[in-house]
CSV table of C-alpha atoms and ligand atoms in Angstrom, one decimal:
chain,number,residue,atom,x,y,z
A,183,UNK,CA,67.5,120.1,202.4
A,184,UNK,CA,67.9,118.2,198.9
A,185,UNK,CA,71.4,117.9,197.8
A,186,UNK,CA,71.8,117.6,194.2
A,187,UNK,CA,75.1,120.1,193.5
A,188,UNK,CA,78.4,119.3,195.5
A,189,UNK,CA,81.8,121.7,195.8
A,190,UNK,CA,84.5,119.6,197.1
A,191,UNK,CA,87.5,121.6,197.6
A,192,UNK,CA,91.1,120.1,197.4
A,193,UNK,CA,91.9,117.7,194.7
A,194,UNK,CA,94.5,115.7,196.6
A,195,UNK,CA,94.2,111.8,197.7
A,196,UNK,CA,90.6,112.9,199.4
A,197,UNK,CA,89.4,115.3,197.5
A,198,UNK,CA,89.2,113.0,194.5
A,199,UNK,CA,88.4,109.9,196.3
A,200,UNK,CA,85.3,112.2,197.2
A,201,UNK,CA,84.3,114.0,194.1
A,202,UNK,CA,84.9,109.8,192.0
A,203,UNK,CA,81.9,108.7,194.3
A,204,UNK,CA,79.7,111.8,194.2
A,205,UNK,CA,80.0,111.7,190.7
A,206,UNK,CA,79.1,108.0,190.3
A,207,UNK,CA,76.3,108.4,192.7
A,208,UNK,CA,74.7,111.1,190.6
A,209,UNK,CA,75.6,114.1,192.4
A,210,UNK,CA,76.9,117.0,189.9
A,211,UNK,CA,80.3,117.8,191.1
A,212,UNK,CA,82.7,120.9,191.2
A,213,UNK,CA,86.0,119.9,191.8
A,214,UNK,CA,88.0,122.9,193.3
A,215,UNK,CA,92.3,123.6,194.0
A,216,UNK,CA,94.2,126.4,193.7
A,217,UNK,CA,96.6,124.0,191.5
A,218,UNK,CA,95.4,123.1,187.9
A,219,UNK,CA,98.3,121.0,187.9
A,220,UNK,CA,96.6,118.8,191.0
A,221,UNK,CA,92.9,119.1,189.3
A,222,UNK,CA,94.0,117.4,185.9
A,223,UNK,CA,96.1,114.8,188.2
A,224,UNK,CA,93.0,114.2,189.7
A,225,UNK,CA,91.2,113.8,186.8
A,226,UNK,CA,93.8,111.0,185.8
A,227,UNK,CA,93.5,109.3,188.8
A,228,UNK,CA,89.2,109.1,188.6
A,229,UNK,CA,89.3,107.9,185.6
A,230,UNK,CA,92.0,105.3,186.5
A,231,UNK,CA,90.0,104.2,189.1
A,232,UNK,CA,86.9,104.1,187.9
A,233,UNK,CA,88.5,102.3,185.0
A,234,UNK,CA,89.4,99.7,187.5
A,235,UNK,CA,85.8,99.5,188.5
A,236,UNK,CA,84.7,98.7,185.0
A,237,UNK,CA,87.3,95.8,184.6
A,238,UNK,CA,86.2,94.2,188.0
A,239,UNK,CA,82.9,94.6,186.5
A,240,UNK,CA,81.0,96.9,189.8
A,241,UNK,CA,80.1,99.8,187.0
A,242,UNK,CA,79.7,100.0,183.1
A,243,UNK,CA,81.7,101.9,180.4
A,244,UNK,CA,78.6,103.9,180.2
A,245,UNK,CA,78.1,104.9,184.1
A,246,UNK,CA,81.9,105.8,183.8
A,247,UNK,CA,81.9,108.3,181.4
A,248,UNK,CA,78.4,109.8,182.9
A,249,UNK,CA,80.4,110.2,186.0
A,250,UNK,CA,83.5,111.5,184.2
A,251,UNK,CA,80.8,114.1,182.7
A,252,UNK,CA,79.4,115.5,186.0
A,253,UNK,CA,82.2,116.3,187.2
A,254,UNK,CA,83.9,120.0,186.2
A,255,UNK,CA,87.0,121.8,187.8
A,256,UNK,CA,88.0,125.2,189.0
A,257,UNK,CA,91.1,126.9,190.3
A,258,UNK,CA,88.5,129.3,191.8
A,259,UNK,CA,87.2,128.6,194.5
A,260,UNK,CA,83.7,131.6,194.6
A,261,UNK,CA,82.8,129.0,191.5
A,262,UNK,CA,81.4,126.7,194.4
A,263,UNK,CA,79.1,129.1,195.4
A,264,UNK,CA,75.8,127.8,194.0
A,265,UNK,CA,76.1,124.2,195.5
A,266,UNK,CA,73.8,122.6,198.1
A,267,UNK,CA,76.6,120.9,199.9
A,268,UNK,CA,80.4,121.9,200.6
A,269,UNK,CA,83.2,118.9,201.5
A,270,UNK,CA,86.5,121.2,202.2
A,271,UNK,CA,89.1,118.4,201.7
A,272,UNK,CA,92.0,121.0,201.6
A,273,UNK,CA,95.2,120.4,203.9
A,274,UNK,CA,94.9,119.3,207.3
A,275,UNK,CA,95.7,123.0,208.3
A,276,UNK,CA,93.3,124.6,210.6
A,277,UNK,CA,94.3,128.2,208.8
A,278,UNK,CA,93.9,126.8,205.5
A,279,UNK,CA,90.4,125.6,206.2
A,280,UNK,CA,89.3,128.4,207.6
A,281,UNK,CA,90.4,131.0,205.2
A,282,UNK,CA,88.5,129.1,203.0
A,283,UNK,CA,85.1,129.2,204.6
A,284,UNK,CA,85.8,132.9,204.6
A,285,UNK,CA,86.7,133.6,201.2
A,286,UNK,CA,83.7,130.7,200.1
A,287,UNK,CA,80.8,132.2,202.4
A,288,UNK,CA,79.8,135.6,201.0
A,289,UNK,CA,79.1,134.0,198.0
A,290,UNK,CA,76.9,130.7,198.9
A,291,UNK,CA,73.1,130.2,199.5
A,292,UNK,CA,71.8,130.5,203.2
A,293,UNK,CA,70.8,127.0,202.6
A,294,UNK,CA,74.0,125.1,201.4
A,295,UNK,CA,75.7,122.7,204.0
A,296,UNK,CA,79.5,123.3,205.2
A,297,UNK,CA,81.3,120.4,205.6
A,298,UNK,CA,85.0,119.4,206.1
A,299,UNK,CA,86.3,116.1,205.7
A,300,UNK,CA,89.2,116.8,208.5
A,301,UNK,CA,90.6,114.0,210.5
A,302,UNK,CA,90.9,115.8,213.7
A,303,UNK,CA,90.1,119.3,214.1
A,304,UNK,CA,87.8,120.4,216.4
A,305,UNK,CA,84.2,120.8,214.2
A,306,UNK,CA,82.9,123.2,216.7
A,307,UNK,CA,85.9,125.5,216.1
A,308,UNK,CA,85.9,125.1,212.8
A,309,UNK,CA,82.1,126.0,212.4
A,310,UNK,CA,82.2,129.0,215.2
A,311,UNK,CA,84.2,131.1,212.7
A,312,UNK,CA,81.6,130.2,209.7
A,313,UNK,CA,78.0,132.3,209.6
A,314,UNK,CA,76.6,129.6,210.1
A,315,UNK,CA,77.5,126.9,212.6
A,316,UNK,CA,73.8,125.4,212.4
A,317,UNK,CA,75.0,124.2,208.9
A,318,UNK,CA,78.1,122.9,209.6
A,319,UNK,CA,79.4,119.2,210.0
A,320,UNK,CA,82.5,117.0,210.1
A,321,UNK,CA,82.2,114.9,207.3
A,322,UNK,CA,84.6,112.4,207.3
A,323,UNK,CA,85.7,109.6,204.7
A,324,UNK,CA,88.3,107.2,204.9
A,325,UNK,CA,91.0,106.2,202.1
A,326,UNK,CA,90.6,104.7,199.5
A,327,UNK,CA,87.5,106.7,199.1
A,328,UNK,CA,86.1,104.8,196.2
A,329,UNK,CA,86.4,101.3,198.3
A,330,UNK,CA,86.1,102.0,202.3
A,331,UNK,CA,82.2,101.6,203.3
A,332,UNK,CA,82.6,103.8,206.5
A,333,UNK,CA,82.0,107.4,206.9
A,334,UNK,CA,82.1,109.2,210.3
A,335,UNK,CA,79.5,112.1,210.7
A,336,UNK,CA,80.3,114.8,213.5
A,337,UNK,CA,78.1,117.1,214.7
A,338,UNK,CA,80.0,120.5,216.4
A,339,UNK,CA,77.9,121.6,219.5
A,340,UNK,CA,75.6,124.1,217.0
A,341,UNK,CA,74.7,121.5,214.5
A,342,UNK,CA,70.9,121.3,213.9
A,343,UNK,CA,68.9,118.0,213.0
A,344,UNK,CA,67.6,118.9,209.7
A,345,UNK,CA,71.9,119.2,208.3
A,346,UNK,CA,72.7,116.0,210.4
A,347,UNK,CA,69.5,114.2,208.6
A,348,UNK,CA,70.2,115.4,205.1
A,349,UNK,CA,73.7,114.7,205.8
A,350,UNK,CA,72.2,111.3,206.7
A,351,UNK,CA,70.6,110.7,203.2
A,352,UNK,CA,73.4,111.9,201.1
A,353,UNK,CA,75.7,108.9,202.8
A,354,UNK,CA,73.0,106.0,201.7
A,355,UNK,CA,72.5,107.8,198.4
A,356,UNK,CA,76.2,106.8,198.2
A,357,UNK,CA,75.8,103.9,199.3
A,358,UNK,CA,78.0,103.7,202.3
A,359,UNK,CA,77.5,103.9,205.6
A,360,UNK,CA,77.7,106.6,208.4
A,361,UNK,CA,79.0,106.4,212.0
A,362,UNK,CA,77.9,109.4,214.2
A,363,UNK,CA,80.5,110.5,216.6
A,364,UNK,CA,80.9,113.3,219.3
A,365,UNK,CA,83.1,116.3,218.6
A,366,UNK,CA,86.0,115.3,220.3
A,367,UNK,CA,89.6,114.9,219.3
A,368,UNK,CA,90.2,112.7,216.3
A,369,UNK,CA,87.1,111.5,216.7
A,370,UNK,CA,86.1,107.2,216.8
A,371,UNK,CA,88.1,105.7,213.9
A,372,UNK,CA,91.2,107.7,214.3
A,373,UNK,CA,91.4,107.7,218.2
A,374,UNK,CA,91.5,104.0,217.9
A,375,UNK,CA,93.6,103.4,215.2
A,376,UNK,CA,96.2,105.6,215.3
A,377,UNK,CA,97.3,104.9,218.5
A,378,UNK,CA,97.7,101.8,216.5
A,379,UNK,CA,99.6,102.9,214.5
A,380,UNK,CA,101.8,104.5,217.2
A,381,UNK,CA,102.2,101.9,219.4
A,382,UNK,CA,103.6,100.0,216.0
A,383,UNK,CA,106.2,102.3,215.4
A,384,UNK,CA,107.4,102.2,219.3
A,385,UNK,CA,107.6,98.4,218.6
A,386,UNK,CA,109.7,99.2,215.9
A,387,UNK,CA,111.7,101.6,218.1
A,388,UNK,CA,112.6,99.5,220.8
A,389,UNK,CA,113.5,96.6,218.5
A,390,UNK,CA,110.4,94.0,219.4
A,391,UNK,CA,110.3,93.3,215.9
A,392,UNK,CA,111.1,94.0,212.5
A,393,UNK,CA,109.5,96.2,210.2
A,394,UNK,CA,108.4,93.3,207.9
A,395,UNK,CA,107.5,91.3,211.4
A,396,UNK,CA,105.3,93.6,212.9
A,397,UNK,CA,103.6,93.8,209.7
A,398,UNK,CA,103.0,90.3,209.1
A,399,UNK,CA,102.3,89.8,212.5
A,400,UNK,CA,99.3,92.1,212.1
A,401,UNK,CA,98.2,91.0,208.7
A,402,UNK,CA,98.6,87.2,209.7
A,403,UNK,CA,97.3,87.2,213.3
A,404,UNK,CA,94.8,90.1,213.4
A,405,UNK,CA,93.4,89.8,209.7
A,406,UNK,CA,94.1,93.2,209.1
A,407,UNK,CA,94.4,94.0,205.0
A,408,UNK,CA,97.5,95.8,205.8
A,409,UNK,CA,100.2,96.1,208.5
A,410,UNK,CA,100.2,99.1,210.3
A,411,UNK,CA,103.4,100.5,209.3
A,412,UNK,CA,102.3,100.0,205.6
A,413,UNK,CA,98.9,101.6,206.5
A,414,UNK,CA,101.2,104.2,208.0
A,415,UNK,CA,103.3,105.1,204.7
A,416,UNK,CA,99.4,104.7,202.3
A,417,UNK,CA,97.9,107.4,205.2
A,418,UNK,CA,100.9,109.3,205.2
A,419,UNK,CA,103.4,109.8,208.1
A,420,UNK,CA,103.0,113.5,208.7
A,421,UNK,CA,99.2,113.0,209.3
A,422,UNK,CA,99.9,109.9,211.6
A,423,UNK,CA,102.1,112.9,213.3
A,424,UNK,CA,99.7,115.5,213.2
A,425,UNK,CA,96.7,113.4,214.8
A,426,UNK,CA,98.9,112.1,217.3
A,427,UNK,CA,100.0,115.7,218.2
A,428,UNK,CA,95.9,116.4,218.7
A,429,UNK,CA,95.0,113.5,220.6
A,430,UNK,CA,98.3,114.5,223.0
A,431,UNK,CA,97.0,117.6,223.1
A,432,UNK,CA,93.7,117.8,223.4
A,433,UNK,CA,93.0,115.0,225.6
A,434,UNK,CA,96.2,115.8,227.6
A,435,UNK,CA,97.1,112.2,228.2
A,436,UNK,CA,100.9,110.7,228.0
A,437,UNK,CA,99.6,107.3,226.7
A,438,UNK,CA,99.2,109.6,223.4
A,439,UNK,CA,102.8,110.8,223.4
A,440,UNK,CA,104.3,110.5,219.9
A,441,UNK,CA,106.7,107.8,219.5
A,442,UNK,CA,110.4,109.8,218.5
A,443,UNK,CA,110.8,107.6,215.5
A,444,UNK,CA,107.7,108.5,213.9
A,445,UNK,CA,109.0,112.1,214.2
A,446,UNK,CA,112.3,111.6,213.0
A,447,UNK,CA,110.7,110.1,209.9
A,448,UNK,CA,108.9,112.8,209.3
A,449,UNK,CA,111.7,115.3,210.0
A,450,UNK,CA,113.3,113.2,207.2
A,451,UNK,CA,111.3,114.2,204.6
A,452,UNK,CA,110.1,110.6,204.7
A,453,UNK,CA,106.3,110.5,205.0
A,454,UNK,CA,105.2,107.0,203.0
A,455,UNK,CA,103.7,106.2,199.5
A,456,UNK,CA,103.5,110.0,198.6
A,457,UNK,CA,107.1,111.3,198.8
A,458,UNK,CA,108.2,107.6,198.0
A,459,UNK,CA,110.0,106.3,201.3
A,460,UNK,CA,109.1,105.9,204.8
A,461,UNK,CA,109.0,102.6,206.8
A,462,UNK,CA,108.9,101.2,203.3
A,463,UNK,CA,111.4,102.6,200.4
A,464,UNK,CA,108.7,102.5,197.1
A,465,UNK,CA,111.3,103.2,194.9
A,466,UNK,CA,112.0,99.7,193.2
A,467,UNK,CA,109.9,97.2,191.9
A,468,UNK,CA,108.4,96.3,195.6
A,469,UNK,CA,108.3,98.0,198.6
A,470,UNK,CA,111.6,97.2,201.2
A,471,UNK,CA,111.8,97.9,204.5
A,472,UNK,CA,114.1,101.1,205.3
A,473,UNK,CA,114.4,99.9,208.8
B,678,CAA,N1,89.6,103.3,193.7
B,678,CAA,C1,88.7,102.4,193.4
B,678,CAA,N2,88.8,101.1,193.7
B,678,CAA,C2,89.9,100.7,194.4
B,678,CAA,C3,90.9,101.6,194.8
B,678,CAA,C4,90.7,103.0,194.4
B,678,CAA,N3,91.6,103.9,194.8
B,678,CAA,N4,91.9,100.9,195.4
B,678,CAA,C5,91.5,99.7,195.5
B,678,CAA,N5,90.3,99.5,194.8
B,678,CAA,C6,89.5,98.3,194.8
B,678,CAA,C7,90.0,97.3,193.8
B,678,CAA,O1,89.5,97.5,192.5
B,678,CAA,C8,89.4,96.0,194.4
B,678,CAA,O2,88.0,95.9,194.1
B,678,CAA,P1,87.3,94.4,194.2
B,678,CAA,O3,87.5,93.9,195.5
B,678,CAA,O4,85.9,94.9,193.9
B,678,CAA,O5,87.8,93.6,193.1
B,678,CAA,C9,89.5,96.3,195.9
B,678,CAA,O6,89.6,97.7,196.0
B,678,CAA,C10,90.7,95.6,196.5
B,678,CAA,O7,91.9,96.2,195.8
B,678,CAA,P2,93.2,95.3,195.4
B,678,CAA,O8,92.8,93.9,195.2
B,678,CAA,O9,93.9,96.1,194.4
B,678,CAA,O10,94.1,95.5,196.7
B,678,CAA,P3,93.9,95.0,198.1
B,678,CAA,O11,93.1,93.7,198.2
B,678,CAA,O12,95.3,94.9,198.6
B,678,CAA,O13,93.1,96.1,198.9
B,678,CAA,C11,92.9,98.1,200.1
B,678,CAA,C12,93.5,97.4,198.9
B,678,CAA,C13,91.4,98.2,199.9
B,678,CAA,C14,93.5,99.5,200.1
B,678,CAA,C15,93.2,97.3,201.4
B,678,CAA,O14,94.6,97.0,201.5
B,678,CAA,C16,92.7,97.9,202.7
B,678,CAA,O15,91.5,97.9,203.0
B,678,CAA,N6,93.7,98.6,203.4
B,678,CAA,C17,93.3,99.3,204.6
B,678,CAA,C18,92.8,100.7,204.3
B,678,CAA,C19,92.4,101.5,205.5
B,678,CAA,O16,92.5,101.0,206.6
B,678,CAA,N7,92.0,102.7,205.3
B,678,CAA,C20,91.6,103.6,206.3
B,678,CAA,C21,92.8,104.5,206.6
B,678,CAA,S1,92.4,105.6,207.9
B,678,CAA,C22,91.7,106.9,207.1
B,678,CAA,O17,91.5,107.0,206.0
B,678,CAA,C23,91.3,107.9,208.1
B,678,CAA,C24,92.2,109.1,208.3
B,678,CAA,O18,91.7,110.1,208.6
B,678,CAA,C25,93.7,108.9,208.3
């Protein structure tokens, strides 16, 4: 199957991060959410950060606005219909995704690939309430879009070889690169790092260290670009929560028990960057700890 159209649906932190590289890779791009609000947000933000890719000198002026031009939006969704390739990026909602597939699938080709770029939720599931689980993949990038190299490709138990192969070829076309992994909760990258993450915030909890300490400690003695309670707030606390809760409960292991903290942060309201505090508080000039 030749990919040349792609319908992204959701226009949030993914959703734009996917349709900014499709875009820039050639790809003509349908950017789909039921908000026009959030589509011309994440219009802003593409062109910011393509913008940024112009000043650091990785693209020119001209491949930016070709990019900005192959992209169009839609507050509905049956406009996706005629592309080759699907990437639902919607909430992490196991509902919400599939009432889209519903509503989306009486009007697409038999040909066009289902994807969804979910973190966690079980891929077979997902593509045994779809007419056609032989076309369906995880397909899952990592945040910053634009920047991270890695993208995880999960086949659900119906999967054929010809979707996984031209699945394959979009990811070079992008130039980044794919990981395959199994169908299984959370998948490779995040059953490794948010436990992580996790076992960060019990540090936190039982007063090892310091916010600003564990963070350094991470940055300074395992090279990692960011500590993992900042990573935390960029990811978002309520995901952190929510792929916890699947690893918890689909592997049915304690050692993936959430840590009560990271809960009571999100009970709070206080979920990172997005709703401006969590272990950090965003709302001054630099980040400070809230902890
Ligand atoms: N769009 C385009 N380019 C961007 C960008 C964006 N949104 N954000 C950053 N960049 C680019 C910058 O232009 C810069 O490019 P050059 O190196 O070519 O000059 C580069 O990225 C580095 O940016 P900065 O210098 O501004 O900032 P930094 O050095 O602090 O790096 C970071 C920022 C890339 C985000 C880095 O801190 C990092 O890698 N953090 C870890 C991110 C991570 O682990 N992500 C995975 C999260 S897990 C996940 O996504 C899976 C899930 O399901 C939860």
């Amino acid at each position: 199957m030749d990919v040349k159209t792609v319908g992204v649906v959701g226009a949030g932190q993914m959703g734009n991060g996917i349709a900014h590289v499709f875009a820039l890779a050639g790809y003509e791009v349908k950017l789909n959410d039921i908000s026009a609000e959030a589509l011309d947000r994440a219009l802003g933000t593409i062109g910011k950060n393509l913008d940024r890719q112009v000043s650091r000198e990785k693209i020119t002026e001209a491949e930016k606005q070709a990019a900005m031009d192959r992209i169009s939006t839609t507050t509905v969704l049956t406009d996706l219909g005629s592309s080759d390739l699907i990437i639902e990026a919607a909430t992490e909602r196991e509902t919400v995704k599939t009432a889209i597939f519903e509503d989306l699938q009486p009007h697409l080709k038999p040909t066009t690939i289902l994807t969804s770029n979910t973190s966690s939720i079980s891929i077979t599931r997902l593509a045994s309430r779809t007419d056609r689980p032989e076309k369906f993949m995880g397909f899952h990038f990592m945040n910053p879009v634009p920047v991270m190299q890695l993208v995880e490709l999960i086949r659900g138990i119906a999967t054929d070889e010809e979707t996984y192969h031209s699945l394959l070829k979009v990811v070079e076309s992008l130039g980044k690169t794919a990981a395959s992994a199994e169908d299984f909760p959370a998948f490779i990258v995040n059953r490794i790092l948010m436990p992580m993450i996790n076992e960060a915030v019990y540090t936190l909890y039982e007063g090892v260290g310091s916010v600003r300490s564990i963070d350094e400690s991470m940055k300074l003695g395992a090279n990692h670009p960011m500590g993992p309670l900042e990573l935390a707030d960029f990811i978002g606390l309520d995901t952190c929560l929510a792929i916890m809760n699947v690893l918890h409960e689909g592997l049915a292991d304690t050692k993936y028990r959430p840590c009560p903290l990271l809960t009571k942060y999100v009970e709070a309201g206080w979920l990172g960057r997005k709703t401006h505090r969590g272990f950090y508080d965003y709302r001054g000039e630099t980040p400070v700890p809230t902890r």
